[in-house]
Each structure stands twice: as C-alpha cells, then as structure tokens.
mmCIF file of C-alpha atoms in Angstrom:
data_model
loop_
_atom_site.group_PDB
_atom_site.id
_atom_site.type_symbol
_atom_site.label_atom_id
_atom_site.label_comp_id
_atom_site.label_asym_id
_atom_site.label_seq_id
_atom_site.Cartn_x
_atom_site.Cartn_y
_atom_site.Cartn_z
ATOM 1 C CA MET B 1 0.000 0.000 0.000
ATOM 2 C CA HIS B 2 1.174 3.502 -0.834
ATOM 3 C CA ILE B 3 -0.191 6.803 0.452
ATOM 4 C CA MET B 4 -0.689 9.328 -2.347
ATOM 5 C CA GLY B 5 -1.014 13.019 -1.582
ATOM 6 C CA PHE B 6 -1.152 16.435 -3.154
ATOM 7 C CA GLU B 7 0.924 19.494 -2.345
ATOM 8 C CA ASP B 8 -2.011 21.328 -0.728
ATOM 9 C CA TYR B 9 -2.525 18.534 1.827
ATOM 10 C CA ARG B 10 1.012 17.185 2.053
ATOM 11 C CA ALA B 11 1.566 17.443 5.822
ATOM 12 C CA GLN B 12 -1.505 15.392 6.701
ATOM 13 C CA ALA B 13 -0.893 12.753 4.010
ATOM 14 C CA LEU B 14 2.764 12.428 4.990
ATOM 15 C CA ALA B 15 1.829 12.056 8.673
ATOM 16 C CA LEU B 16 -0.602 9.277 7.714
ATOM 17 C CA SER B 17 2.096 7.423 5.784
ATOM 18 C CA VAL B 18 4.415 7.625 8.809
ATOM 19 C CA ALA B 19 1.678 6.320 11.126
ATOM 20 C CA LEU B 20 1.004 3.420 8.752
ATOM 21 C CA GLN B 21 4.701 2.810 8.084
ATOM 22 C CA THR B 22 4.206 2.892 4.349
ATOM 23 C CA GLU B 23 5.586 4.900 1.456
ATOM 24 C CA TYR B 24 4.363 8.410 0.645
ATOM 25 C CA ARG B 25 4.289 9.545 -2.972
ATOM 26 C CA GLU B 26 2.920 12.750 -4.410
ATOM 27 C CA ILE B 27 0.718 13.508 -7.393
ATOM 28 C CA ARG B 28 1.925 16.443 -9.453
ATOM 29 C CA LEU B 29 -0.507 19.103 -10.612
ATOM 30 C CA HIS B 30 -0.168 21.873 -13.150
ATOM 31 C CA SER B 31 -2.810 24.505 -13.840
ATOM 32 C CA PHE B 32 -3.058 25.850 -17.373
ATOM 33 C CA PRO B 33 -3.969 29.507 -17.946
ATOM 34 C CA ASP B 34 -7.507 28.500 -18.942
ATOM 35 C CA GLY B 35 -8.068 26.744 -15.602
ATOM 36 C CA GLU B 36 -7.678 23.161 -16.756
ATOM 37 C CA SER B 37 -5.492 20.819 -14.697
ATOM 38 C CA LEU B 38 -2.698 18.516 -15.800
ATOM 39 C CA VAL B 39 -2.317 15.547 -13.447
ATOM 40 C CA GLN B 40 0.758 13.303 -13.299
ATOM 41 C CA VAL B 41 0.725 10.290 -10.966
ATOM 42 C CA PRO B 42 3.703 8.149 -9.926
ATOM 43 C CA VAL B 43 4.096 4.891 -11.832
ATOM 44 C CA ASP B 44 5.257 1.408 -10.714
ATOM 45 C CA LEU B 45 2.374 1.183 -8.284
ATOM 46 C CA PRO B 46 1.316 -1.386 -5.682
ATOM 47 C CA ASP B 47 -2.094 -3.008 -5.876
ATOM 48 C CA HIS B 48 -3.550 -0.726 -3.181
ATOM 49 C CA VAL B 49 -3.250 3.068 -3.318
ATOM 50 C CA VAL B 50 -4.733 5.433 -0.715
ATOM 51 C CA LEU B 51 -5.426 8.940 -1.996
ATOM 52 C CA VAL B 52 -5.478 11.577 0.752
ATOM 53 C CA ARG B 53 -7.074 14.949 0.106
ATOM 54 C CA SER B 54 -9.667 17.029 1.911
ATOM 55 C CA LEU B 55 -12.472 18.228 -0.344
ATOM 56 C CA ASN B 56 -13.028 21.801 0.728
ATOM 57 C CA GLN B 57 -13.166 24.173 -2.277
ATOM 58 C CA PRO B 58 -14.153 20.994 -4.101
ATOM 59 C CA ASN B 59 -14.962 21.708 -7.723
ATOM 60 C CA CYS B 60 -11.428 21.686 -9.103
ATOM 61 C CA LYS B 61 -10.323 18.994 -6.644
ATOM 62 C CA LEU B 62 -13.029 16.586 -7.791
ATOM 63 C CA ILE B 63 -11.866 16.851 -11.409
ATOM 64 C CA GLU B 64 -8.255 16.296 -10.329
ATOM 65 C CA LEU B 65 -9.274 13.240 -8.308
ATOM 66 C CA LEU B 66 -11.054 11.728 -11.307
ATOM 67 C CA LEU B 67 -8.034 12.310 -13.527
ATOM 68 C CA SER B 68 -5.768 10.828 -10.839
ATOM 69 C CA VAL B 69 -7.887 7.685 -10.452
ATOM 70 C CA SER B 70 -7.860 7.078 -14.190
ATOM 71 C CA ALA B 71 -4.080 7.369 -14.391
ATOM 72 C CA LEU B 72 -3.505 5.276 -11.255
ATOM 73 C CA ARG B 73 -5.614 2.402 -12.596
ATOM 74 C CA LYS B 74 -3.845 2.595 -15.960
ATOM 75 C CA HIS B 75 -0.504 2.190 -14.171
ATOM 76 C CA GLY B 76 -1.402 -0.800 -12.030
ATOM 77 C CA ALA B 77 -3.482 0.232 -9.026
ATOM 78 C CA ARG B 78 -6.242 -2.338 -8.541
ATOM 79 C CA ARG B 79 -7.722 -0.897 -5.378
ATOM 80 C CA ILE B 80 -7.963 2.848 -4.751
ATOM 81 C CA SER B 81 -9.171 4.224 -1.425
ATOM 82 C CA LEU B 82 -10.014 7.859 -0.766
ATOM 83 C CA VAL B 83 -9.304 9.486 2.585
ATOM 84 C CA ALA B 84 -11.154 12.805 2.497
ATOM 85 C CA PRO B 85 -11.349 14.163 6.061
ATOM 86 C CA TYR B 86 -13.737 16.859 4.872
ATOM 87 C CA LEU B 87 -16.308 15.532 2.425
ATOM 88 C CA CYS B 88 -18.043 17.998 0.125
ATOM 89 C CA TYR B 89 -21.635 18.201 -1.149
ATOM 90 C CA MET B 90 -23.177 16.081 1.612
ATOM 91 C CA ARG B 91 -25.655 18.683 2.926
ATOM 92 C CA GLN B 92 -28.028 18.779 -0.066
ATOM 93 C CA ASP B 93 -29.854 15.481 0.345
ATOM 94 C CA ALA B 94 -33.308 16.489 -0.912
ATOM 95 C CA GLU B 95 -34.948 18.639 -3.587
ATOM 96 C CA ASN B 96 -36.037 21.447 -1.266
ATOM 97 C CA TYR B 97 -37.292 23.559 -4.175
ATOM 98 C CA PRO B 98 -38.342 22.297 -7.621
ATOM 99 C CA GLY B 99 -35.399 21.898 -9.951
ATOM 100 C CA GLU B 100 -32.637 21.634 -7.340
ATOM 101 C CA ALA B 101 -30.009 18.956 -7.933
ATOM 102 C CA ILE B 102 -29.554 16.561 -5.011
ATOM 103 C CA SER B 103 -25.801 16.935 -4.744
ATOM 104 C CA GLN B 104 -25.320 14.257 -2.088
ATOM 105 C CA GLN B 105 -26.646 11.598 -4.458
ATOM 106 C CA VAL B 106 -24.694 12.890 -7.460
ATOM 107 C CA ILE B 107 -21.323 13.266 -5.731
ATOM 108 C CA GLY B 108 -21.875 10.164 -3.628
ATOM 109 C CA ARG B 109 -22.398 8.048 -6.725
ATOM 110 C CA LEU B 110 -19.431 9.718 -8.453
ATOM 111 C CA LEU B 111 -17.120 8.784 -5.574
ATOM 112 C CA ALA B 112 -18.528 5.254 -5.291
ATOM 113 C CA ASP B 113 -18.045 4.658 -9.012
ATOM 114 C CA ASN B 114 -14.386 5.711 -8.901
ATOM 115 C CA PHE B 115 -13.126 4.634 -5.471
ATOM 116 C CA ASP B 116 -13.284 1.228 -3.854
ATOM 117 C CA ASP B 117 -13.375 2.771 -0.377
ATOM 118 C CA VAL B 118 -14.090 6.205 1.088
ATOM 119 C CA ILE B 119 -13.072 7.344 4.572
ATOM 120 C CA THR B 120 -14.145 10.678 6.005
ATOM 121 C CA VAL B 121 -14.534 12.487 9.333
ATOM 122 C CA ASP B 122 -17.879 13.607 10.805
ATOM 123 C CA PRO B 123 -19.687 14.146 7.490
ATOM 124 C CA HIS B 124 -22.513 16.681 7.467
ATOM 125 C CA LEU B 125 -25.408 14.298 6.927
ATOM 126 C CA HIS B 126 -29.058 15.164 7.596
ATOM 127 C CA ARG B 127 -31.629 12.556 6.634
ATOM 128 C CA VAL B 128 -29.323 9.580 6.165
ATOM 129 C CA GLN B 129 -27.837 7.744 9.116
ATOM 130 C CA ARG B 130 -24.893 5.931 7.506
ATOM 131 C CA LEU B 131 -22.304 7.141 5.023
ATOM 132 C CA VAL B 132 -22.846 4.123 2.772
ATOM 133 C CA GLN B 133 -26.364 5.417 2.088
ATOM 134 C CA ALA B 134 -24.783 8.512 0.522
ATOM 135 C CA ILE B 135 -21.719 6.814 -0.958
ATOM 136 C CA PRO B 136 -22.510 3.205 -1.949
ATOM 137 C CA ALA B 137 -18.883 2.067 -2.099
ATOM 138 C CA ARG B 138 -17.546 -1.271 -0.825
ATOM 139 C CA TYR B 139 -16.382 0.473 2.326
ATOM 140 C CA ALA B 140 -17.803 3.893 3.218
ATOM 141 C CA LEU B 141 -16.459 4.685 6.652
ATOM 142 C CA ALA B 142 -17.219 7.786 8.709
ATOM 143 C CA VAL B 143 -15.026 8.262 11.765
ATOM 144 C CA THR B 144 -15.359 10.966 14.388
ATOM 145 C CA ALA B 145 -13.003 13.642 15.632
ATOM 146 C CA GLY B 146 -14.852 13.690 18.950
ATOM 147 C CA GLY B 147 -12.293 11.639 20.847
ATOM 148 C CA GLU B 148 -9.379 13.800 19.712
ATOM 149 C CA ILE B 149 -11.340 16.986 20.445
ATOM 150 C CA GLY B 150 -12.225 15.721 23.915
ATOM 151 C CA ARG B 151 -8.610 14.882 24.741
ATOM 152 C CA PHE B 152 -7.500 18.291 23.510
ATOM 153 C CA LEU B 153 -10.088 20.108 25.610
ATOM 154 C CA GLN B 154 -9.076 18.168 28.717
ATOM 155 C CA GLN B 155 -5.494 19.312 28.181
ATOM 156 C CA GLN B 156 -6.547 22.951 27.827
ATOM 157 C CA TYR B 157 -9.272 23.333 30.463
ATOM 158 C CA ALA B 158 -9.990 22.005 33.937
ATOM 159 C CA ASP B 159 -13.716 22.559 33.404
ATOM 160 C CA ALA B 160 -16.018 24.405 31.012
ATOM 161 C CA LEU B 161 -19.541 24.468 29.625
ATOM 162 C CA LEU B 162 -19.693 22.960 26.142
ATOM 163 C CA VAL B 163 -22.269 24.652 23.928
ATOM 164 C CA GLY B 164 -23.647 23.305 20.679
ATOM 165 C CA PRO B 165 -24.884 26.213 18.524
ATOM 166 C CA ASP B 166 -27.710 24.176 16.941
ATOM 167 C CA SER B 167 -29.500 20.846 17.172
ATOM 168 C CA GLU B 168 -27.234 19.243 14.551
ATOM 169 C CA SER B 169 -24.227 19.762 16.825
ATOM 170 C CA GLU B 170 -25.784 17.894 19.750
ATOM 171 C CA GLN B 171 -24.480 14.496 18.645
ATOM 172 C CA TRP B 172 -20.870 15.683 18.902
ATOM 173 C CA VAL B 173 -21.246 17.997 21.898
ATOM 174 C CA SER B 174 -23.046 15.443 24.051
ATOM 175 C CA GLU B 175 -20.575 12.664 23.278
ATOM 176 C CA ILE B 176 -17.544 14.839 24.027
ATOM 177 C CA ALA B 177 -19.081 16.233 27.220
ATOM 178 C CA VAL B 178 -19.998 12.825 28.602
ATOM 179 C CA THR B 179 -16.564 11.404 27.751
ATOM 180 C CA ILE B 180 -14.568 14.132 29.491
ATOM 181 C CA GLY B 181 -17.035 14.969 32.242
ATOM 182 C CA PHE B 182 -17.939 18.528 31.206
ATOM 183 C CA SER B 183 -21.477 19.884 31.278
ATOM 184 C CA TYR B 184 -23.154 20.872 28.020
ATOM 185 C CA THR B 185 -26.140 22.598 26.502
ATOM 186 C CA VAL B 186 -27.470 23.014 22.958
ATOM 187 C CA ALA B 187 -28.915 26.196 21.458
ATOM 188 C CA ASN B 188 -31.685 26.531 18.905
ATOM 189 C CA LYS B 189 -30.882 28.037 15.493
ATOM 190 C CA VAL B 190 -33.196 29.476 12.875
ATOM 191 C CA ARG B 191 -31.529 30.183 9.526
ATOM 192 C CA SER B 192 -33.024 32.644 7.051
ATOM 193 C CA GLY B 193 -30.062 32.901 4.650
ATOM 194 C CA ASP B 194 -26.402 31.966 4.176
ATOM 195 C CA LYS B 195 -25.354 34.624 6.701
ATOM 196 C CA GLN B 196 -28.634 35.260 8.522
ATOM 197 C CA VAL B 197 -29.115 33.164 11.650
ATOM 198 C CA ALA B 198 -30.882 33.657 14.958
ATOM 199 C CA ILE B 199 -29.640 31.781 18.042
ATOM 200 C CA THR B 200 -31.711 31.113 21.145
ATOM 201 C CA LEU B 201 -29.989 29.728 24.236
ATOM 202 C CA PRO B 202 -31.750 27.330 26.627
ATOM 203 C CA GLU B 203 -32.707 28.872 29.945
ATOM 204 C CA ARG B 204 -29.939 28.341 32.511
ATOM 205 C CA ASP B 205 -27.400 30.378 34.471
ATOM 206 C CA TYR B 206 -24.523 31.436 32.196
ATOM 207 C CA ALA B 207 -23.106 34.047 34.577
ATOM 208 C CA GLY B 208 -19.366 33.563 35.079
ATOM 209 C CA GLN B 209 -19.289 30.480 32.873
ATOM 210 C CA HIS B 210 -16.363 29.633 30.638
ATOM 211 C CA ALA B 211 -18.191 28.452 27.503
ATOM 212 C CA ILE B 212 -16.717 26.502 24.604
ATOM 213 C CA LEU B 213 -18.701 26.421 21.383
ATOM 214 C CA VAL B 214 -18.376 23.046 19.648
ATOM 215 C CA ASP B 215 -19.446 22.561 16.039
ATOM 216 C CA ASP B 216 -18.661 20.228 13.169
ATOM 217 C CA MET B 217 -17.879 23.051 10.759
ATOM 218 C CA ALA B 218 -17.494 26.802 10.455
ATOM 219 C CA SER B 219 -18.275 28.208 7.023
ATOM 220 C CA THR B 220 -19.377 31.862 7.134
ATOM 221 C CA GLY B 221 -18.843 32.003 10.901
ATOM 222 C CA HIS B 222 -22.187 33.651 11.611
ATOM 223 C CA THR B 223 -23.647 30.750 13.596
ATOM 224 C CA LEU B 224 -20.696 30.700 16.001
ATOM 225 C CA ALA B 225 -20.648 34.507 16.163
ATOM 226 C CA GLN B 226 -24.325 34.753 17.058
ATOM 227 C CA ALA B 227 -23.981 32.034 19.679
ATOM 228 C CA ALA B 228 -20.943 33.738 21.215
ATOM 229 C CA GLU B 229 -22.715 37.089 21.404
ATOM 230 C CA SER B 230 -25.703 35.465 23.097
ATOM 231 C CA LEU B 231 -23.486 33.729 25.645
ATOM 232 C CA LEU B 232 -21.618 36.931 26.494
ATOM 233 C CA GLN B 233 -24.866 38.893 26.752
ATOM 234 C CA ASN B 234 -26.077 36.269 29.205
ATOM 235 C CA GLY B 235 -23.048 36.703 31.439
ATOM 236 C CA ALA B 236 -20.469 34.191 30.214
ATOM 237 C CA ARG B 237 -17.004 35.375 31.265
ATOM 238 C CA GLN B 238 -15.221 33.840 28.263
ATOM 239 C CA VAL B 239 -16.213 32.093 25.045
ATOM 240 C CA ASP B 240 -13.874 29.900 22.992
ATOM 241 C CA ALA B 241 -14.704 27.798 19.936
ATOM 242 C CA VAL B 242 -13.591 24.435 18.567
ATOM 243 C CA VAL B 243 -14.595 23.162 15.132
ATOM 244 C CA THR B 244 -13.868 19.959 13.278
ATOM 245 C CA HIS B 245 -13.881 21.389 9.744
ATOM 246 C CA PRO B 246 -12.463 24.944 9.507
ATOM 247 C CA LEU B 247 -13.876 26.011 6.148
ATOM 248 C CA PHE B 248 -13.682 29.688 7.202
ATOM 249 C CA CYS B 249 -14.934 31.179 3.951
ATOM 250 C CA SER B 250 -14.046 34.800 3.205
ATOM 251 C CA ASP B 251 -13.965 36.797 6.495
ATOM 252 C CA ALA B 252 -15.449 34.039 8.666
ATOM 253 C CA GLU B 253 -12.592 33.919 11.171
ATOM 254 C CA GLN B 254 -12.733 37.684 11.621
ATOM 255 C CA VAL B 255 -16.523 37.535 12.106
ATOM 256 C CA ILE B 256 -16.084 34.948 14.866
ATOM 257 C CA ARG B 257 -13.312 36.845 16.642
ATOM 258 C CA GLN B 258 -15.190 40.149 16.476
ATOM 259 C CA SER B 259 -18.158 38.506 18.205
ATOM 260 C CA GLY B 260 -16.043 38.095 21.339
ATOM 261 C CA VAL B 261 -14.603 34.601 20.920
ATOM 262 C CA THR B 262 -11.224 34.505 22.643
ATOM 263 C CA ARG B 263 -9.658 31.371 21.144
ATOM 264 C CA ILE B 264 -10.510 29.314 18.074
ATOM 265 C CA TRP B 265 -9.244 25.761 17.730
ATOM 266 C CA SER B 266 -9.783 23.386 14.803
ATOM 267 C CA SER B 267 -8.815 19.952 13.602
ATOM 268 C CA ASP B 268 -6.492 19.558 10.637
ATOM 269 C CA SER B 269 -9.224 18.084 8.457
ATOM 270 C CA ILE B 270 -8.678 21.299 6.486
ATOM 271 C CA THR B 271 -5.358 23.114 6.659
ATOM 272 C CA HIS B 272 -5.761 26.384 8.584
ATOM 273 C CA SER B 273 -3.817 28.526 11.028
ATOM 274 C CA THR B 274 -6.209 27.457 13.829
ATOM 275 C CA ASN B 275 -5.295 23.759 13.482
ATOM 276 C CA ALA B 276 -4.476 22.316 16.911
ATOM 277 C CA ILE B 277 -6.202 18.900 16.864
ATOM 278 C CA TYR B 278 -4.597 16.261 14.671
ATOM 279 C CA LEU B 279 -6.562 13.428 13.109
ATOM 280 C CA VAL B 280 -3.719 11.193 11.964
ATOM 281 C CA ASN B 281 -4.332 8.479 14.585
ATOM 282 C CA VAL B 282 -8.068 8.315 13.863
ATOM 283 C CA LEU B 283 -7.464 8.129 10.115
ATOM 284 C CA ALA B 284 -4.651 5.580 10.423
ATOM 285 C CA GLU B 285 -6.926 3.273 12.418
ATOM 286 C CA ALA B 286 -9.650 3.654 9.788
ATOM 287 C CA VAL B 287 -7.249 2.694 6.991
ATOM 288 C CA ARG B 288 -6.136 -0.344 8.999
ATOM 289 C CA GLN B 289 -9.775 -1.413 9.303
ATOM 290 C CA ILE B 290 -10.252 -1.564 5.545
ATOM 291 C CA ALA B 291 -6.779 -2.738 4.538
#
C-alpha cells in the first residue's frame, strides 16, 4: 500500500504514511492559464493506493481526483481508497425547491463509481444515518473527531460548559461532554439565509461560565458569532470555539473573533492557522480497518 497526496494537503498525508509505516508519494498538478489541470501520478504502483485529500473548495479537486484515479488504474493500481477528512456536497440530500439537484446523491455516486473505499470524518449528513447510504462504495467509513477533540479540551481546560450552537451539533457535543465529564447545553438556530441566523440559548445560568462552542464546521462564521454574542450577553465570562472542519470562507474567522470569541481551535481536516487537533491516529486506524 502507498499513500498518495497532493501538495495542498502534504503534511496530513505524509503524517498518515508515517503512522502506517508505508511509502508516501505525491501527485503532481499543473494549472493551465484557462483553468484546466494537468495531473501526473507516480508509476510502478502497488495493488492498493490510498489517496489523501480534503475536499473543501471541491470543484477543481473533484476533477483532479477523477483524472488521478484514471491514471492510477492505468498504471497498475487495482484498489484505490479515498481518505477525504472533509467531504463535500453532503448537505443537499433532498430537492427542497423544484429543480434543485440533489448533490449528495450525485457526488456520492461519483465517488462510489471511482473509489473502492471512502473514509471521512464527521460528514454533514441530515436525513441519512450511515455514510454508505450517501456513498454506496464497498467500504464507506465515517469516523469521528470527537475523541481527539475531547482529549484536547481536557489538556486545555480544567472545566467548562460545552455549547452546541444548533440541534445538529448535539451528537458531537453530548458525546464529548460525557466522555470528558464537562457539562453541556445546545442552542436553537433558525436560519433565514447563508449569513442570517438567529440563536436562542436554553434557559440556565450562564453568569461567570467559561463556555466553549463546539461545532462540526465553520463556514461563514455567523452561527458561532451569534452564539458567542448570546453567551456573552447572558453573562459568560469567556467564550472559545472548537470546530472539526475549519472552512472559514471569506472573512469568517474575523466575524467569529469580532463577536467576542477569545480562542478558536480546529482539527487539521482542512489546513488552517487554527489547526491544533490532529486526526492522523483516527485516520490511520480507519485505513487499517479496511486494509
């Protein structure tokens, strides 16, 4: 087995190869002036190749993955696994308005048709319970960053109130809180647009509390910002935030910090300056499970 990476996700792919004690090789990319990509894969390949790349900013990456898979199979790879810690296009799982494409089904089928296995971390699924329902590959494995986040929080804080900014976050917040012995609560969110959200906190005493917002992803940052402002208005002495997938589109990080959040931590599912929680052990164990 070889680990294959790309320059934009080299550190994580290289760390995975070290953890698995296998060779790391890199796929070369060149962008033409018109936006097309030239992909060059290593040759003399083993039977099993593991491609490692997170799929934030996905449109160009998906094309490059398809080109890579084609070339890898041509040069001897019989089994190709994808490790994509952040998995794109999973949120749209229904035709909410007439004419909308159901991206989860389209991209899920695309990945299943091209990869033998897909491994990801805490995918943003709504109406489906298992990743294989979205990606019908031989192995479709979703692992969680919750354990690594919990261990990190225990190292940073003696005690704190974990706060999920919406109902979708409860699955991660509750599990982390129970594991490390922190208390938790979950807010209610009403979204009226990409950047328009309203957060309502449950009734409880927040005065003097050190609150840590926990969410699976931060995109525009407005959900975390609104939650932080509500916590501070209700007397919290400090608000920090930890996210699994730091998408941080445009000015998202600035929006969060301006809301009063003191510290922002993230996992390295997506490369960002806030990375402090490393997923290599979780991902290495997942690869061992399917190997």
